[in-house]
């Protein structure tokens, strides 16, 4: 299991242990962590599962592919679609921040 | 082509695999209570039927009104395909890019256009939307009344589409008339003819951009890679018509249902006039309470959904405007609660989730910012109550408003 720490916009922390191979979006939805709408269910079609990786962790995550970049508005590479990030063992302890809303 | 009463009331036999407690007779086009008050009818479905029920109308089909059930169907295109002949079944299966495609082809069609429709992608259009809205509203402000549907709401999306697609404005008036016929003509033949004429006008721009691309949506469709290849002229035209129609009836009706809601709630009008910064969150609730478009899916194999056996080729009507009233998914589902945390279903879910959601939000917000600034307290014209359509879109036929 890999520990991922989701931090809500209001500062609340939700640490969860996820099996390798899950996406950060699935990890949040399956554990009832609010702040991720994931309206398209992981198709990189809606942009409602945005998260911001904590600065130390940005380089631990493979860079976004073209379809993800087409949905992301931000030039800041710490903002990602959580449905496009698959949990790997080396992400243990990773901190991701959730935005105030997904619209 | 008016439907006869016999066609309207024909009931298909209930297939053996459908449990009787899941059967509920609902005519999504002609249901009398639907035509009386569309979204009240959506609410009532949750009180009278399960979140997945079977209606014997139009050859027999499942109806999905629960958000979890919607998620399961819409997010699993392999099991619930968009390749269908519709409800009722048409003689031929229509091809509409990207609506009637499943991933991976759907994704190839869609991904290259995503960037144009993100919040940042649509933001540069705000000035144009505001100017269009102001012009349409100013044209009716002094007269003290309007038929909101035709006078104000209907012209906005076609005008905006011309702007985004980069089409020459000398055809706009003609295009608007065709768009009105395509949306509001009661005769389906008139609608179909209008859509063909719209395609003919679009084709001129497609041809021009193929010869000489510019910075507009049609040029993007001409020059971009869609899954390793360029789109053919026919594909571009098909896709452009769908993008136009997809943003037409949906936005027009969202504007109409919202104007009607505000007309019935003068205190909310006053609140938003006093503090326009509340408009965005209220509009989000307007979009939830007034979902417009439905979607159709077909089961690709035998399966189970909500504990019910589903057979291969069973048809599904995703009743998205009803999903927004699902009491399991939304706390106080029938109440207007600006800032609520649950995500609305209006734009559907899964890979086909509406590409124009950010544009629709922009149009709604900017339009009502201008409307509330320019029109004093308004109400429904008691002498001419609003009329509605059912079908794949919940639609307003006419909405007479008065003020002053």
Coordinates of C-alpha atoms in Angstrom, one line a residue:
Chain A
X1 CA 0.0 0.0 0.0
X2 CA 1.1 3.5 -0.7
X3 CA 0.1 6.4 1.6
X4 CA -1.3 9.5 -0.1
X5 CA -2.3 12.5 1.9
X6 CA -5.1 14.6 0.5
X7 CA -5.4 18.1 1.9
X8 CA -8.7 19.9 1.6
X9 CA -8.9 23.6 0.7
X10 CA -9.7 24.3 4.3
X11 CA -6.6 22.5 5.5
X12 CA -8.2 19.2 6.6
X13 CA -5.9 16.2 6.0
X14 CA -7.2 12.9 4.7
X15 CA -4.4 10.3 4.7
X16 CA -5.3 7.1 2.8
X17 CA -3.5 3.9 1.9
X18 CA -3.9 3.0 -1.8
X19 CA -2.9 -0.1 -3.7
X20 CA -0.4 0.5 -6.5
X21 CA -2.2 0.8 -9.8
X22 CA -5.1 2.9 -8.5
X23 CA -5.3 6.5 -9.8
X24 CA -5.3 9.4 -7.3
X25 CA -8.9 10.1 -8.5
X26 CA -10.1 6.6 -7.7
X27 CA -8.3 6.7 -4.3
X28 CA -10.2 9.9 -3.4
X29 CA -13.6 8.7 -4.7
X30 CA -13.4 5.2 -3.2
X31 CA -12.5 6.7 0.2
X32 CA -15.3 9.3 0.1
X33 CA -12.8 12.2 0.1
X34 CA -14.7 15.3 -0.9
X35 CA -13.4 17.9 -3.4
X36 CA -13.0 15.6 -6.4
X37 CA -16.1 15.4 -8.7
X38 CA -14.6 13.3 -11.5
X39 CA -17.7 13.8 -13.7
X40 CA -16.2 12.0 -16.7
X41 CA -15.1 9.0 -14.6
X42 CA -11.4 9.2 -15.6
X43 CA -11.6 9.9 -19.3
X44 CA -9.6 13.1 -19.1
X45 CA -12.6 14.8 -20.6
X46 CA -13.9 17.2 -17.9
X47 CA -11.2 18.6 -15.6
X48 CA -13.2 18.1 -12.4
X49 CA -10.6 16.1 -10.6
X50 CA -7.8 18.7 -10.5
X51 CA -5.3 18.5 -7.7
X52 CA -2.1 20.3 -6.9
X53 CA 1.0 18.2 -6.1
X54 CA 3.0 19.5 -3.1
X55 CA 6.2 21.1 -4.5
X56 CA 8.6 18.3 -3.3
X57 CA 6.5 15.7 -5.2
X58 CA 6.1 17.2 -8.6
X59 CA 9.2 15.5 -10.0
X60 CA 8.2 12.1 -8.6
X61 CA 5.2 11.9 -10.9
X62 CA 5.5 11.2 -14.6
X63 CA 4.8 14.3 -16.7
X64 CA 1.3 14.9 -18.1
X65 CA 0.5 13.5 -21.5
X66 CA -1.1 15.5 -24.3
X67 CA -4.7 14.7 -23.5
X68 CA -4.2 15.8 -19.9
X69 CA -2.5 19.0 -20.9
X70 CA -5.4 19.8 -23.3
X71 CA -7.7 19.9 -20.2
X72 CA -5.4 21.6 -17.8
X73 CA -5.6 25.4 -17.9
X74 CA -2.5 26.1 -15.8
X75 CA 1.0 26.5 -17.0
X76 CA 2.0 25.6 -13.5
X77 CA 3.0 21.9 -13.8
X78 CA 2.1 21.1 -10.2
X79 CA -1.6 21.2 -11.2
X80 CA -2.7 17.8 -12.5
X81 CA -5.7 15.7 -13.3
X82 CA -5.8 13.1 -10.5
X83 CA -7.4 10.6 -12.9
X84 CA -4.3 10.6 -14.9
X85 CA -1.9 9.8 -12.1
X86 CA -1.4 6.2 -11.2
X87 CA -0.2 5.4 -7.7
X88 CA 3.4 3.9 -7.6
X89 CA 5.4 2.6 -4.6
X90 CA 7.7 5.6 -4.8
X91 CA 4.8 8.0 -4.1
X92 CA 4.5 6.8 -0.5
X93 CA 3.8 9.8 1.7
X94 CA 2.9 12.1 -1.3
X95 CA 0.9 15.2 -0.4
X96 CA -1.8 16.5 -2.8
X97 CA -3.9 19.6 -2.4
X98 CA -7.5 19.9 -3.4
X99 CA -8.9 23.1 -4.9
X100 CA -11.9 25.0 -3.3
X101 CA -14.1 23.8 -6.2
X102 CA -13.8 22.0 -9.4
X103 CA -15.8 24.3 -11.7
Chain B
X1 CA -45.5 14.6 -39.2
X2 CA -47.8 14.7 -36.3
X3 CA -47.9 11.5 -34.3
X4 CA -51.3 9.8 -34.0
X5 CA -52.8 9.1 -30.7
X6 CA -52.4 5.4 -31.3
X7 CA -48.7 5.8 -31.9
X8 CA -48.4 7.8 -28.7
X9 CA -50.1 5.3 -26.5
X10 CA -48.6 2.1 -27.9
X11 CA -47.1 0.0 -25.1
X12 CA -44.5 -2.7 -25.8
X13 CA -44.8 -6.0 -24.0
X14 CA -42.6 -6.2 -20.9
X15 CA -39.6 -8.5 -21.5
X16 CA -39.3 -11.6 -19.2
X17 CA -36.0 -10.4 -17.6
X18 CA -37.6 -7.1 -16.3
X19 CA -39.0 -7.4 -12.7
X20 CA -42.6 -6.0 -12.5
X21 CA -41.6 -3.7 -9.6
X22 CA -39.2 -2.0 -12.0
X23 CA -41.9 -1.2 -14.6
X24 CA -43.2 2.4 -14.7
X25 CA -45.1 3.9 -17.6
X26 CA -43.3 7.1 -18.6
X27 CA -43.6 8.7 -22.1
X28 CA -40.5 10.9 -22.3
X29 CA -41.9 12.9 -25.2
X30 CA -45.7 13.3 -24.6
X31 CA -46.2 12.6 -20.9
X32 CA -48.9 15.1 -19.9
X33 CA -47.4 16.1 -16.6
X34 CA -44.0 16.6 -18.3
X35 CA -45.5 19.0 -20.8
X36 CA -47.3 20.8 -17.9
X37 CA -44.1 21.4 -15.9
X38 CA -41.0 19.5 -17.0
X39 CA -38.8 19.8 -13.9
X40 CA -41.7 19.2 -11.5
X41 CA -42.2 15.9 -13.4
X42 CA -38.5 15.1 -13.0
X43 CA -38.9 15.5 -9.2
X44 CA -41.9 13.3 -9.2
X45 CA -40.1 10.4 -10.9
X46 CA -38.0 9.9 -7.7
X47 CA -41.3 9.6 -5.6
X48 CA -43.1 7.3 -8.0
X49 CA -40.4 5.0 -9.5
X50 CA -37.0 3.4 -8.7
X51 CA -33.7 5.0 -9.8
X52 CA -33.6 2.5 -12.7
X53 CA -37.0 1.7 -14.1
X54 CA -38.4 0.2 -17.3
X55 CA -40.9 2.1 -19.5
X56 CA -42.9 0.2 -22.1
X57 CA -43.0 3.3 -24.4
X58 CA -41.2 3.5 -27.7
X59 CA -40.4 -0.2 -28.0
X60 CA -39.5 -0.4 -24.3
X61 CA -36.4 1.0 -22.6
X62 CA -34.8 1.5 -19.2
X63 CA -34.8 5.0 -17.7
X64 CA -31.9 6.0 -15.4
X65 CA -32.7 8.7 -12.8
X66 CA -30.2 7.8 -10.0
X67 CA -26.8 9.5 -10.0
X68 CA -24.9 6.4 -9.0
X69 CA -26.7 4.4 -11.7
X70 CA -26.0 7.2 -14.2
X71 CA -22.3 7.1 -13.3
X72 CA -22.2 3.3 -13.8
X73 CA -23.7 3.5 -17.2
X74 CA -22.1 6.7 -18.5
X75 CA -18.6 5.9 -17.3
X76 CA -18.6 2.4 -18.8
X77 CA -18.8 2.9 -22.6
X78 CA -17.6 -0.6 -23.3
X79 CA -20.6 -2.1 -21.6
X80 CA -23.0 0.8 -22.4
X81 CA -22.3 2.0 -26.0
X82 CA -23.3 5.2 -27.6
X83 CA -23.6 3.4 -30.9
X84 CA -27.5 3.1 -31.0
X85 CA -30.4 3.6 -33.3
X86 CA -32.1 5.8 -30.6
X87 CA -35.4 5.6 -28.7
X88 CA -37.6 4.8 -30.6
X89 CA -35.3 2.9 -32.9
X90 CA -34.7 4.7 -36.2
X91 CA -34.3 2.8 -39.5
X92 CA -30.7 3.7 -39.7
X93 CA -28.1 4.4 -37.0
X94 CA -27.1 8.1 -37.3
X95 CA -23.5 9.1 -37.3
X96 CA -22.8 12.2 -35.2
X97 CA -19.2 13.1 -34.4
X98 CA -18.2 12.6 -31.6
X99 CA -21.7 11.8 -30.0
X100 CA -22.2 8.3 -31.5
X101 CA -18.7 7.0 -31.0
X102 CA -17.1 5.2 -28.1
X103 CA -13.5 5.4 -26.9
X104 CA -10.8 5.1 -28.3
X105 CA -12.2 6.8 -31.5
X106 CA -14.3 9.2 -29.4
X107 CA -11.2 10.3 -27.5
X108 CA -9.3 10.9 -30.7
X109 CA -12.1 13.1 -32.0
X110 CA -12.5 15.0 -28.8
X111 CA -9.1 15.6 -27.2
X112 CA -7.7 18.1 -29.9
X113 CA -10.6 20.5 -29.2
X114 CA -10.5 20.3 -25.4
X115 CA -8.2 23.3 -24.9
X116 CA -10.6 25.6 -26.7
X117 CA -13.3 24.8 -24.1
X118 CA -11.5 25.0 -20.8
X119 CA -12.3 27.8 -18.4
X120 CA -9.3 29.7 -19.7
X121 CA -10.1 28.7 -23.3
X122 CA -13.5 30.3 -23.2
X123 CA -12.6 33.3 -21.0
X124 CA -11.6 35.5 -24.0
X125 CA -15.2 35.2 -25.3
X126 CA -16.7 37.0 -22.2
X127 CA -16.6 40.5 -23.9
X128 CA -18.3 39.2 -27.0
X129 CA -21.0 37.4 -25.0
X130 CA -21.6 40.5 -22.9
X131 CA -21.9 42.8 -25.9
X132 CA -24.4 40.3 -27.6
X133 CA -26.4 39.9 -24.4
X134 CA -26.6 43.7 -23.9
X135 CA -27.7 44.3 -27.5
X136 CA -30.5 41.6 -27.3
X137 CA -31.7 42.9 -23.9
X138 CA -31.6 46.6 -24.9
X139 CA -33.8 45.8 -27.9
X140 CA -36.7 44.7 -25.6
X141 CA -36.0 46.7 -22.4
X142 CA -38.2 49.7 -23.2
X143 CA -41.2 47.8 -24.4
X144 CA -41.9 46.3 -20.9
X145 CA -42.5 42.8 -22.2
X146 CA -40.9 40.1 -24.3
X147 CA -41.3 36.6 -25.5
X148 CA -38.0 35.6 -23.9
X149 CA -37.4 32.4 -25.9
X150 CA -37.5 34.0 -29.4
X151 CA -36.7 37.6 -28.7
X152 CA -33.8 37.2 -26.3
X153 CA -32.5 33.7 -25.6
X154 CA -32.5 32.0 -29.0
X155 CA -30.2 34.5 -30.9
X156 CA -27.4 34.3 -28.4
X157 CA -25.8 30.9 -29.0
X158 CA -25.8 31.1 -32.9
X159 CA -24.2 34.5 -32.7
X160 CA -21.6 33.2 -30.3
X161 CA -21.0 30.1 -32.5
X162 CA -20.3 32.4 -35.5
X163 CA -17.7 34.2 -33.4
X164 CA -16.0 31.0 -32.2
X165 CA -16.2 29.2 -35.5
X166 CA -14.9 32.2 -37.4
X167 CA -17.8 32.5 -39.8
X168 CA -18.5 35.5 -41.9
X169 CA -21.1 37.7 -40.2
X170 CA -23.0 38.5 -43.4
X171 CA -24.8 35.1 -43.1
X172 CA -25.7 35.5 -39.4
X173 CA -29.3 36.7 -39.9
X174 CA -30.1 33.8 -42.2
X175 CA -28.2 31.4 -39.9
X176 CA -30.2 32.6 -36.9
X177 CA -33.5 32.0 -38.6
X178 CA -32.4 28.4 -39.5
X179 CA -31.2 27.9 -36.0
X180 CA -34.6 29.0 -34.7
X181 CA -36.4 26.6 -37.1
X182 CA -34.0 23.8 -36.1
X183 CA -34.8 24.4 -32.5
X184 CA -38.4 25.4 -32.3
X185 CA -40.2 24.2 -35.5
X186 CA -42.9 21.7 -34.4
X187 CA -42.6 19.8 -37.7
X188 CA -39.6 17.4 -37.6
X189 CA -39.2 17.7 -41.4
X190 CA -38.8 21.5 -41.1
X191 CA -36.2 20.9 -38.4
X192 CA -34.3 18.4 -40.5
X193 CA -34.4 20.8 -43.6
X194 CA -33.0 23.6 -41.4
X195 CA -30.2 21.5 -40.1
X196 CA -29.2 20.6 -43.7
X197 CA -29.2 24.3 -44.7
X198 CA -27.1 25.1 -41.6
X199 CA -24.6 22.4 -42.8
X200 CA -24.6 24.0 -46.2
X201 CA -23.6 27.4 -44.7
X202 CA -21.0 25.8 -42.5
X203 CA -19.5 24.0 -45.5
X204 CA -18.6 27.4 -47.1
X205 CA -16.4 28.2 -44.0
X206 CA -15.0 24.7 -43.9
X207 CA -13.9 24.9 -47.5
X208 CA -12.5 28.4 -47.0
X209 CA -10.5 27.3 -43.9
X210 CA -9.2 24.2 -45.7
X211 CA -7.8 26.5 -48.3
X212 CA -6.5 29.0 -45.8
X213 CA -6.6 28.3 -42.1
X214 CA -7.0 31.1 -39.5
X215 CA -7.2 31.3 -35.7
X216 CA -10.7 29.8 -35.2
X217 CA -12.4 26.6 -34.3
X218 CA -13.0 25.4 -37.8
X219 CA -9.3 26.0 -38.7
X220 CA -8.3 23.9 -35.6
X221 CA -10.5 21.1 -37.0
X222 CA -8.8 21.5 -40.4
X223 CA -5.2 21.6 -39.2
X224 CA -5.1 19.4 -36.1
X225 CA -4.2 15.7 -35.7
X226 CA -7.1 13.5 -34.7
X227 CA -5.6 10.2 -33.6
X228 CA -2.7 10.5 -36.1
X229 CA -4.8 11.7 -39.0
X230 CA -6.5 14.8 -40.3
X231 CA -10.3 14.9 -40.4
X232 CA -11.9 14.5 -43.8
X233 CA -14.1 17.4 -45.0
X234 CA -17.2 15.3 -44.3
X235 CA -16.0 14.6 -40.8
X236 CA -15.3 18.3 -40.1
X237 CA -18.8 19.3 -41.3
X238 CA -20.5 16.6 -39.3
X239 CA -18.6 17.6 -36.2
X240 CA -19.2 21.3 -36.7
X241 CA -22.9 20.8 -37.0
X242 CA -23.0 18.8 -33.8
X243 CA -21.0 21.4 -31.9
X244 CA -23.4 24.1 -33.1
X245 CA -26.5 22.1 -32.3
X246 CA -25.1 20.9 -29.0
X247 CA -24.6 24.5 -27.7
X248 CA -27.9 25.7 -29.2
X249 CA -31.0 24.1 -27.7
X250 CA -29.2 23.4 -24.4
X251 CA -28.1 27.0 -23.7
X252 CA -31.3 28.5 -25.0
X253 CA -33.4 26.4 -22.7
X254 CA -31.2 26.8 -19.7
X255 CA -31.6 30.6 -20.2
X256 CA -35.4 30.2 -20.5
X257 CA -35.9 28.0 -17.5
X258 CA -33.7 30.2 -15.4
X259 CA -35.6 33.4 -16.5
X260 CA -38.8 31.6 -15.6
X261 CA -37.5 30.6 -12.2
X262 CA -36.4 34.2 -11.5
X263 CA -39.8 35.5 -12.7
X264 CA -41.4 33.3 -10.1
X265 CA -38.9 34.4 -7.4
X266 CA -38.8 38.2 -7.2
X267 CA -36.9 38.1 -3.9
X268 CA -34.1 36.2 -5.6
X269 CA -34.0 38.8 -8.4
X270 CA -33.7 41.6 -5.8
X271 CA -30.9 39.7 -4.0
X272 CA -28.9 39.3 -7.2
X273 CA -29.4 42.9 -8.3
X274 CA -28.2 44.0 -4.9
X275 CA -25.2 41.7 -4.9
X276 CA -24.2 40.4 -8.4
X277 CA -21.3 38.5 -7.0
X278 CA -23.8 35.9 -5.9
X279 CA -24.8 35.2 -9.5
X280 CA -22.2 32.5 -10.4
X281 CA -23.2 30.2 -7.5
X282 CA -26.9 30.8 -8.1
X283 CA -26.4 30.0 -11.8
X284 CA -24.7 26.7 -10.9
X285 CA -27.9 25.8 -9.0
X286 CA -30.0 27.0 -11.9
X287 CA -28.1 24.6 -14.1
X288 CA -28.7 21.8 -11.7
X289 CA -32.4 22.4 -11.1
X290 CA -32.9 22.9 -14.9
X291 CA -31.0 20.1 -16.6
X292 CA -31.9 20.0 -20.3
X293 CA -30.4 17.2 -22.3
X294 CA -30.8 13.4 -22.1
X295 CA -28.6 10.7 -23.6
X296 CA -29.2 7.3 -25.0
X297 CA -27.1 4.1 -24.5
X298 CA -27.3 0.4 -25.4
X299 CA -26.1 -2.6 -23.4
X300 CA -23.4 -4.5 -25.4
X301 CA -23.9 -7.7 -23.4
X302 CA -25.9 -9.3 -20.6
X303 CA -25.0 -7.6 -17.3
X304 CA -26.5 -6.4 -14.0
X305 CA -27.3 -2.8 -12.9
X306 CA -28.7 -1.7 -9.5
X307 CA -29.3 -5.4 -8.8
X308 CA -31.4 -5.9 -11.9
X309 CA -30.6 -8.2 -14.8
X310 CA -29.9 -6.4 -18.1
X311 CA -30.0 -8.1 -21.5
X312 CA -27.7 -7.4 -24.4
X313 CA -29.2 -4.6 -26.6
X314 CA -31.5 -3.3 -23.8
X315 CA -31.8 0.5 -24.4
X316 CA -31.2 3.1 -21.8
X317 CA -32.5 6.7 -21.5
X318 CA -30.2 8.6 -19.2
X319 CA -32.7 11.1 -17.7
X320 CA -30.0 13.6 -16.7
X321 CA -32.5 16.4 -15.7
X322 CA -34.1 13.9 -13.2
X323 CA -30.7 12.7 -11.9
X324 CA -30.2 16.3 -10.5
X325 CA -33.1 15.6 -8.1
X326 CA -31.8 12.3 -6.9
X327 CA -32.4 12.4 -3.1
X328 CA -29.6 9.9 -2.5
X329 CA -27.0 12.1 -4.2
X330 CA -28.2 15.6 -3.3
X331 CA -29.1 16.8 0.2
X332 CA -32.4 18.7 0.0
X333 CA -32.3 17.9 -3.7
X334 CA -35.4 20.1 -4.5
X335 CA -34.0 23.2 -2.8
X336 CA -31.9 25.9 -4.3
X337 CA -28.7 25.8 -2.3
X338 CA -26.0 28.0 -3.8
X339 CA -22.5 26.7 -3.0
X340 CA -23.6 23.1 -2.4
X341 CA -20.7 20.6 -2.7
X342 CA -22.4 17.9 -4.8
X343 CA -21.5 18.1 -8.5
X344 CA -24.5 18.5 -10.8
X345 CA -25.3 16.0 -13.5
X346 CA -26.5 18.4 -16.1
X347 CA -23.4 18.0 -18.3
X348 CA -23.7 14.2 -18.1
X349 CA -20.8 12.0 -16.9
X350 CA -18.3 9.8 -18.5
X351 CA -16.2 10.4 -21.7
X352 CA -19.2 12.2 -23.3
X353 CA -19.5 14.7 -20.5
X354 CA -20.3 18.0 -22.2
X355 CA -17.3 19.7 -23.8
X356 CA -19.1 23.1 -23.7
X357 CA -19.8 23.2 -19.9
X358 CA -17.5 26.1 -19.3
X359 CA -18.9 28.0 -22.2
X360 CA -22.5 27.3 -21.0
X361 CA -21.5 28.6 -17.5
X362 CA -20.0 31.7 -19.1
X363 CA -23.1 32.4 -21.2
X364 CA -25.4 31.9 -18.2
X365 CA -23.5 34.2 -15.8
X366 CA -22.8 37.0 -18.2
X367 CA -26.3 37.0 -19.7
X368 CA -28.0 37.3 -16.3
X369 CA -25.5 39.9 -15.1
X370 CA -26.6 42.0 -18.0
X371 CA -30.3 41.1 -17.8
X372 CA -30.7 41.9 -14.1
X373 CA -28.8 45.2 -14.6
X374 CA -31.1 46.3 -17.4
X375 CA -34.5 44.9 -16.6
X376 CA -36.5 45.8 -13.5
X377 CA -38.5 43.3 -11.5
X378 CA -40.1 41.0 -14.1
X379 CA -42.8 38.4 -13.8
X380 CA -44.7 35.8 -16.0
X381 CA -47.3 37.2 -18.3
X382 CA -50.4 35.7 -16.6
X383 CA -52.4 35.9 -19.8
X384 CA -49.9 33.8 -21.7
X385 CA -48.4 31.1 -19.5
X386 CA -45.2 29.3 -20.6
X387 CA -45.4 26.2 -22.9
X388 CA -43.0 23.3 -23.0
X389 CA -41.7 20.4 -25.1
X390 CA -40.6 17.0 -24.0
X391 CA -38.2 14.7 -25.8
X392 CA -34.4 14.4 -25.7
X393 CA -34.2 18.0 -24.5
X394 CA -36.6 19.5 -21.9
X395 CA -37.5 22.6 -23.8
X396 CA -39.5 25.9 -23.5
X397 CA -41.8 26.6 -26.4
X398 CA -42.6 30.1 -25.3
X399 CA -42.0 32.3 -22.2
X400 CA -43.8 35.6 -22.0
X401 CA -42.4 38.0 -19.5
X402 CA -43.6 41.5 -18.4
X403 CA -42.1 44.2 -16.3
X404 CA -42.6 47.8 -15.3

